[in-house]
Tab-separated table of C-alpha atoms in Angstrom:
chain	number	residue	atom	x	y	z
A	1	UNK	CA	2.805	1.429	11.308
A	2	UNK	CA	0.394	1.843	8.465
A	3	UNK	CA	-0.016	0.256	5.089
A	4	UNK	CA	1.342	-2.991	3.789
A	5	UNK	CA	4.272	-3.534	6.138
A	6	UNK	CA	2.760	-4.294	9.531
A	7	UNK	CA	5.197	-5.849	12.024
A	8	UNK	CA	4.638	-9.490	12.883
A	9	UNK	CA	4.368	-10.110	16.647
A	10	UNK	CA	6.839	-13.036	16.587
A	11	UNK	CA	9.649	-12.488	14.058
A	12	UNK	CA	11.905	-14.707	16.178
A	13	UNK	CA	9.509	-17.630	15.697
A	14	UNK	CA	9.302	-16.965	11.956
A	15	UNK	CA	13.101	-16.936	11.705
A	16	UNK	CA	13.354	-20.182	13.696
A	17	UNK	CA	10.789	-21.806	11.389
A	18	UNK	CA	12.693	-20.676	8.297
A	19	UNK	CA	15.961	-22.000	9.715
A	20	UNK	CA	14.379	-25.454	10.236
A	21	UNK	CA	13.067	-25.751	6.684
A	22	UNK	CA	14.905	-27.291	3.721
A	23	UNK	CA	14.805	-24.079	1.724
A	24	UNK	CA	17.351	-25.375	-0.777
A	25	UNK	CA	14.744	-27.937	-1.864
A	26	UNK	CA	11.461	-26.078	-1.498
A	27	UNK	CA	12.542	-22.623	-2.631
A	28	UNK	CA	12.163	-19.370	-0.787
A	29	UNK	CA	10.726	-15.943	-1.451
A	30	UNK	CA	13.486	-13.477	-2.098
A	31	UNK	CA	13.931	-9.929	-0.927
A	32	UNK	CA	17.058	-8.242	-2.179
A	33	UNK	CA	18.464	-5.113	-0.607
A	34	UNK	CA	21.188	-3.152	-2.336
A	35	UNK	CA	22.993	-0.053	-1.198
A	36	UNK	CA	24.177	2.415	-3.820
A	37	UNK	CA	27.373	3.975	-2.560
A	38	UNK	CA	27.786	6.078	-5.711
A	39	UNK	CA	24.597	8.108	-5.307
A	40	UNK	CA	23.654	7.596	-8.957
A	41	UNK	CA	20.584	5.398	-8.498
A	42	UNK	CA	17.296	6.058	-6.693
A	43	UNK	CA	17.171	4.397	-3.293
A	44	UNK	CA	14.385	2.623	-1.474
A	45	UNK	CA	13.191	5.912	-0.016
A	46	UNK	CA	12.462	7.102	-3.569
A	47	UNK	CA	9.928	4.286	-4.104
A	48	UNK	CA	6.325	4.750	-3.046
A	49	UNK	CA	6.651	1.971	-0.431
A	50	UNK	CA	10.291	2.749	0.368
A	51	UNK	CA	9.803	4.522	3.695
A	52	UNK	CA	7.520	1.756	4.997
A	53	UNK	CA	9.928	-0.934	3.820
A	54	UNK	CA	12.788	0.900	5.499
A	55	UNK	CA	10.838	1.086	8.792
A	56	UNK	CA	9.819	-2.581	8.820
A	57	UNK	CA	13.350	-3.714	7.995
A	58	UNK	CA	14.707	-1.576	10.846
A	59	UNK	CA	12.030	-2.928	13.192
A	60	UNK	CA	12.995	-6.540	12.497
A	61	UNK	CA	16.706	-5.722	12.749
A	62	UNK	CA	16.172	-4.343	16.254
A	63	UNK	CA	14.038	-7.324	17.306
A	64	UNK	CA	16.176	-10.082	15.794
A	65	UNK	CA	19.720	-8.778	16.124
A	66	UNK	CA	19.842	-5.847	18.535
A	67	UNK	CA	23.201	-4.119	18.575
A	68	UNK	CA	24.465	-5.798	15.398
A	69	UNK	CA	26.904	-3.802	13.294
A	70	UNK	CA	25.734	-2.528	9.909
A	71	UNK	CA	28.249	-4.868	8.260
A	72	UNK	CA	27.062	-8.002	10.085
A	73	UNK	CA	26.013	-10.225	7.192
A	74	UNK	CA	24.483	-12.909	9.418
A	75	UNK	CA	22.211	-10.299	10.999
A	76	UNK	CA	21.319	-8.922	7.573
A	77	UNK	CA	20.485	-12.409	6.298
A	78	UNK	CA	18.203	-13.024	9.284
A	79	UNK	CA	16.326	-9.770	8.765
A	80	UNK	CA	15.925	-10.268	5.007
A	81	UNK	CA	14.717	-13.847	5.558
A	82	UNK	CA	11.950	-12.642	7.880
A	83	UNK	CA	10.970	-9.707	5.632
A	84	UNK	CA	10.808	-11.983	2.589
A	85	UNK	CA	8.797	-14.670	4.392
A	86	UNK	CA	6.315	-12.324	6.048
A	87	UNK	CA	5.858	-9.607	3.469
A	88	UNK	CA	6.725	-11.048	0.053
A	89	UNK	CA	5.544	-14.658	0.304
A	90	UNK	CA	1.795	-15.156	-0.125
A	91	UNK	CA	1.815	-18.256	2.102
A	92	UNK	CA	3.730	-16.553	4.907
A	93	UNK	CA	1.760	-13.348	5.252
A	94	UNK	CA	0.414	-12.665	8.691
């Protein structure tokens, strides 16, 4: 994978670390993913980094929650936590 979104070798360890922290007190980086079901708004793939972001999110989904349904909110939360920590938090970047 090229560019900004390079997979971390241990997303499971990153997730475990995040789950042990008191994020309600220290704050967390946020990564918000929305799905437009109306087709009226540009999607992530329309952004310059959209395809890379889509690939890295899929990579972590397969590593962290293989076989999870698309509607599994716990799996989604795990993936977004790792993406936010590793790729949108200056302190957490690998």
